Amino acid sequence: QGRILEKTGLCSQITFGRYVRQGRKLGVDPKLFIQDLQFNKVPVRVYQPKATSDGRRRRGIIFFHGGGWVFGSLDTYEKVCRYISRESESVVVSVQYRLAPEHKYPAAYEDCLSATIHFMKNIEHYGVDPGNVIVCGDSAGGNLAAAVSQTLAGRSDLPKLRAQILIYPGLQALDFNLPSYHQNRGVPLLLRERAAFFALQYLNGHALHMQEVLEGSHIPPDVRLKYRKWVSPDNIPEKFKVRGYKPHKPCEFKAEVLAEVRRFCEPNLCPLLAEDAIVHQLPESFILTCEYDVLRDDGLLYKKRLEDNGVRVTWYHLEDGFHGIISLYDYCGFSFPAGKRGLDSIVNFLKSL
């Protein structure tokens, strides 16, 4: 529908997509105190459990929503944030970062980092334990959570993050031909083409070189070789390759495309490419992956990198899950049990901290 409307000149695909994904206004939640604020000029929504916490300080969760850096809002993720706050009895701060293509990289990352630092510096206002702050996000939000976590790992002037929760995160844009990209190329809610489209919208504000990025001609052989130790099907357990995967040879490198996408090699955009010295300092991590998701292997590759660097990882894999399922645990009367299981695995991890 979005494409039809765009062709008729009524509105762009993105405007239409945002309208469809708006999320309905929910009524009052008897168990939560909810307020809209600004942290360092970044709009946020704060969820605080009303029940007393027996004098103990609560954990604080900073949540970055998904939507390919292009879609998503505080309202879209209202149900998810309420659920996490209620069930884990935590203060949740949902961040409304600026969206692409109007605001290109690094706008979203900068907003998320800025809101997180503001929260950490003003933590006593929210009754949160400074030693128990967690960054969390799904999809593009998982990418932002990983990037913020890496940036804060080296900061000595702030409390250390207690954990990071990455829900089917997108963590690299070097290789759109990993096994999960092939196996799930046509699986909703995130098709392989859309994944490249979103990454390019975030990077450049347009998706002119989508074909080259999909075929792999945007990265020079030496760079590919440099990152092969981290981004390669070789690092993915064999059992994930059985479902009809054939290795792909990248097409011939095109220098003119690299000029447009050079920043794909920056860890703030592609956290899977961070150096070991950074990864080694990261907090305890929770990674959720779905079998039927083009981004599955990004999560698996990062899990391996974290473990190789001595970081404790709790991994939860939804065998019957697809991309975006967490937001659908209770959607307009439909309910996906896998989405609820995924959410509960996150809540259980939080309670274990």
mmCIF file of C-alpha atoms in Angstrom, residues 54 64 104 190 205 244 292 313 322 339 350:
data_model
loop_
_atom_site.group_PDB
_atom_site.id
_atom_site.type_symbol
_atom_site.label_atom_id
_atom_site.label_comp_id
_atom_site.label_asym_id
_atom_site.label_seq_id
_atom_site.Cartn_x
_atom_site.Cartn_y
_atom_site.Cartn_z
ATOM 1 C CA ASP A 54 10.688 -2.047 50.544
ATOM 2 C CA PHE A 64 15.469 2.049 22.631
ATOM 3 C CA LYS A 104 20.872 10.581 9.471
ATOM 4 C CA LEU A 190 11.777 -7.940 7.947
ATOM 5 C CA GLY A 205 19.020 9.340 4.137
ATOM 6 C CA GLY A 244 19.009 -24.558 2.510
ATOM 7 C CA TYR A 292 13.002 -17.038 11.158
ATOM 8 C CA VAL A 313 26.015 -14.071 27.886
ATOM 9 C CA PHE A 322 10.264 -14.222 13.572
ATOM 10 C CA GLY A 339 6.379 -13.148 21.699
ATOM 11 C CA LEU A 350 16.224 -8.740 34.680
#
